[in-house]
Amino acid sequence: MSERVYATYWMETGGDPARTAEVIAGEQSSGTFVALATETAELKERSGARVERLDILDTAPTPSLPGGMVSDRYTRATLELSWPVENFGPSLPNLMSTIAGNLFELHQVSGLRLLDLKLPPSFTNAFAGPAFGISGTRKLAGVVQGPIIGTIIKPSIGLTPEETAQQVRELIAGDIDFIKDDELQADGARCPFEARVKAVMRVVNDAADRRGRKVMVAFNITGDLDEMCRRHDLVLAQGGTCVMVCLNSIGLVGVREIRRHTQLPIHGHRAGWGTLYRCPSLGWDYAPWQQLWRLAGVDHLHVNGLDNKFSESNDSVIAAARAVLSPLNEAAPMEAMPVFSSGQTGRQAAETYAAIGCADLIHTAGGGIFGHPAGVPAGVEALRAAWRAAMAGASLEDEATRSPALRSALGFWR
Amino acid sequence: MSERVYATYWMETGGDPARTAEVIAGEQSSGTFVALATETAELKERSGARVERLDILDTAPTPSLPGGMVSDRYTRATLELSWPVENFGPSLPNLMSTIAGNLFELHQVSGLRLLDLKLPPSFTNAFAGPAFGISGTRKLAGVVQGPIIGTIIKPSIGLTPEETAQQVRELIAGDIDFIKDDELQADGARCPFEARVKAVMRVVNDAADRRGRKVMVAFNITGDLDEMCRRHDLVLAQGGTCVMVCLNSIGLVGVREIRRHTQLPIHGHRAGWGTLYRCPSLGWDYAPWQQLWRLAGVDHLHVNGLDNKFSESNDSVIAAARAVLSPLNEAAPMEAMPVFSSGQTGRQAAETYAAIGCADLIHTAGGGIFGHPAGVPAGVEALRAAWRAAMAGASLEDEATRSPALRSALGFWR
């Protein structure tokens, strides 16, 4: 007996929900629009997707998405389907075609969203997962406990390699743990990758020699495969400790190949994620999506941040971060490190800590650090102090009595 | 002076449209949420995205998508932005991060959709595009003019290699031009890729020896890179003439690498496309999306079909097919072959031909062929006859007086 993969969807249909559930199951396995003599009962039993659960939620008078069947009411339901692993084998691309392929455009649905995914050991065991994960990242960044405090080089694009290196110099002087390229900064003519890495790593290595701790810089190697491998090798040769890729831009094959090649943690940026999640009646929740990238070998995964400047709710951010930190299954935990960003200051530390129950995360702040009236060192120290308070269960005001940097940060952190 | 990339969006905002346009331009280039001293006027002029055009369309009392700014009216507009190519260079993944990265989740927008993309020669010239395209595909399939008539192996999944080969045998006896794997059929345990290819190609080669024309079979090689290369090599060694990949499942890097490796046309399946297009206020139109895959080297691109069984409108299908057939620019035409499928019969031939102005396409039908009362040969002949009529400007009824197969097909084609 083949083990099975289970996927849960939110679905909306103008038709009979049970019939629509069967159509989806058929479309994504052995069925098609017309009955076929060759789709025998035995074949269907063996290879068909199975409707495991269908829970009616509510109805709406109008469809969430256009193009579906016309009706006077649209029923919403939670639908769980399962497939035998042997339909696709332990293959991430073919899993994706199955659980998130041609089903979203079915005429029968006026809404379909993938909420959850349960993969059995016979699937997950075929993957090595993140090579570094939480403990490997902590070791390389020299941060034994508490969050890894980070920031992003800004402006996103337009700085020269020397200007970038100068910003890194200031950040290291401010005792930051982690710095990343913006996702728009890869290998443009104004800031070529090689020149940027060399200029930045000169600064990073000098400081590491002096200070005994090396700041982790996530260089954005996103590009074609040969480019990414070459860029990874340059970062490694220069003593760098992290590479970043834009997951949606390179795809599952790109990430798998980089994982095979890399000797450094992979920082996974989710640029483009908005197209997949922002319509509530379509696409993906983060929980199933991030599983594929962890299996592919990503060590760090962006989850936005509480009270962010984007459109994502705090509930969604927390669910995403918890998902990234949850074991895939008992056989393959493969936890990755969530990366919080966007409008972040020490004010989000306590709530973030309370929501995820640990500090195994990268917390990046821009204005929250650079905006400090006493400069970058005070900005970094204030963020650290806020986390000390959060982890000790103290209030920011309390901790501020012991940290002048935090005290003055509270004046500008909104 | 760097050449520029132009992207056009449909946008909806609860704020001032001009301000929102600037926020999007900033977020996707040198700006961020706060003003930075380092974002100098010179840097912005050099590297910033530019708002080229902002045409207000209408307003709505409620937002299309949740999570955006709260307002009492939401303005819709067409927005054109441009970027200097030097920001990212001729790199498809980094182009994708720029034109379709972090912008969709901006708090300022309650809807954002990429409608169009114009790439300059300094970008497109870096790519070879499809290796076979229309003429190469016609040559390999032995179809000099008119559409390439095809079908998909069904059931999608669950057949053994021998059962698959038997279906291919019947189809070839029916004089079909093109057969493809379903996107769910890759290398599962019940129908292993190697056994399937060998069984099918025995039938294909035997028939080619007898008939002097080899049916084109698009084998679904979707998988990890090494698997895809190995599978491609097997298809080639067995005398096969086409490989298929699921574009969204393998990503841009996967497609680029297969293009580098392949000696066969790449049949591009768009499974998962529904997540990107089905919400009208989010995601991508097909026109910009398909450009990236043609640059990456895809020869055939799925466009659904007129009066399809999915939720896509005929207007959208026609726009997609026209886009696939349109030159990217004068320097790099790189036309690909559109693939029509889903609920197709000869009844769609005339309208399809009229809409795209040529027959450079693959027209796949399932029930429209298998359902013919006189069997597969009559089903294929009926579809061909319908196309002869379409191309000659004759009616189906007229042509049916010369084609018994068409005459009886008209009884069951709905």
Coordinates of N, CA and C in Angstrom, one line a residue, chain A residues 21 30 60 70 186 219 248 261 281 296 303 309 313 353 393 398 409:
Chain A
A21 N -16.3 18.4 -5.2 CA -15.1 17.8 -4.6 C -14.6 16.6 -5.4
S30 N -7.1 10.6 -11.8 CA -7.4 9.7 -13.0 C -8.6 10.2 -13.8
A60 N -22.7 32.0 0.3 CA -22.7 33.4 -0.1 C -23.6 33.6 -1.3
V70 N -22.8 29.5 -12.9 CA -23.7 30.5 -12.3 C -24.7 29.8 -11.4
A186 N 21.0 42.3 -7.4 CA 21.7 41.0 -7.6 C 23.0 41.2 -8.3
F219 N 24.2 37.5 0.7 CA 24.3 38.1 -0.7 C 23.3 37.5 -1.6
N248 N 10.5 32.3 -5.7 CA 9.6 32.3 -6.8 C 10.3 32.6 -8.2
H261 N 24.6 22.3 -4.3 CA 25.9 23.0 -4.5 C 26.4 23.7 -3.3
S281 N -9.6 34.1 -1.5 CA -10.3 32.9 -2.1 C -9.5 32.2 -3.1
A296 N 13.2 21.5 -0.2 CA 14.2 21.8 -1.2 C 15.5 22.3 -0.6
V303 N 8.8 35.8 6.6 CA 7.4 35.7 7.0 C 6.8 37.1 7.2
K309 N 4.3 47.0 7.2 CA 3.9 48.0 6.3 C 3.2 47.5 5.1
S313 N -2.1 40.5 7.6 CA -2.5 40.6 9.0 C -1.5 40.0 9.9
Y353 N 7.7 37.2 20.3 CA 8.2 36.1 21.2 C 7.0 35.3 21.7
G393 N 10.2 38.6 30.1 CA 8.8 38.9 30.6 C 8.8 40.3 31.2
D398 N 10.4 49.1 31.7 CA 11.3 48.5 32.7 C 12.7 48.4 32.2
A409 N 15.1 55.0 22.2 CA 14.4 54.4 21.0 C 12.9 54.5 21.2

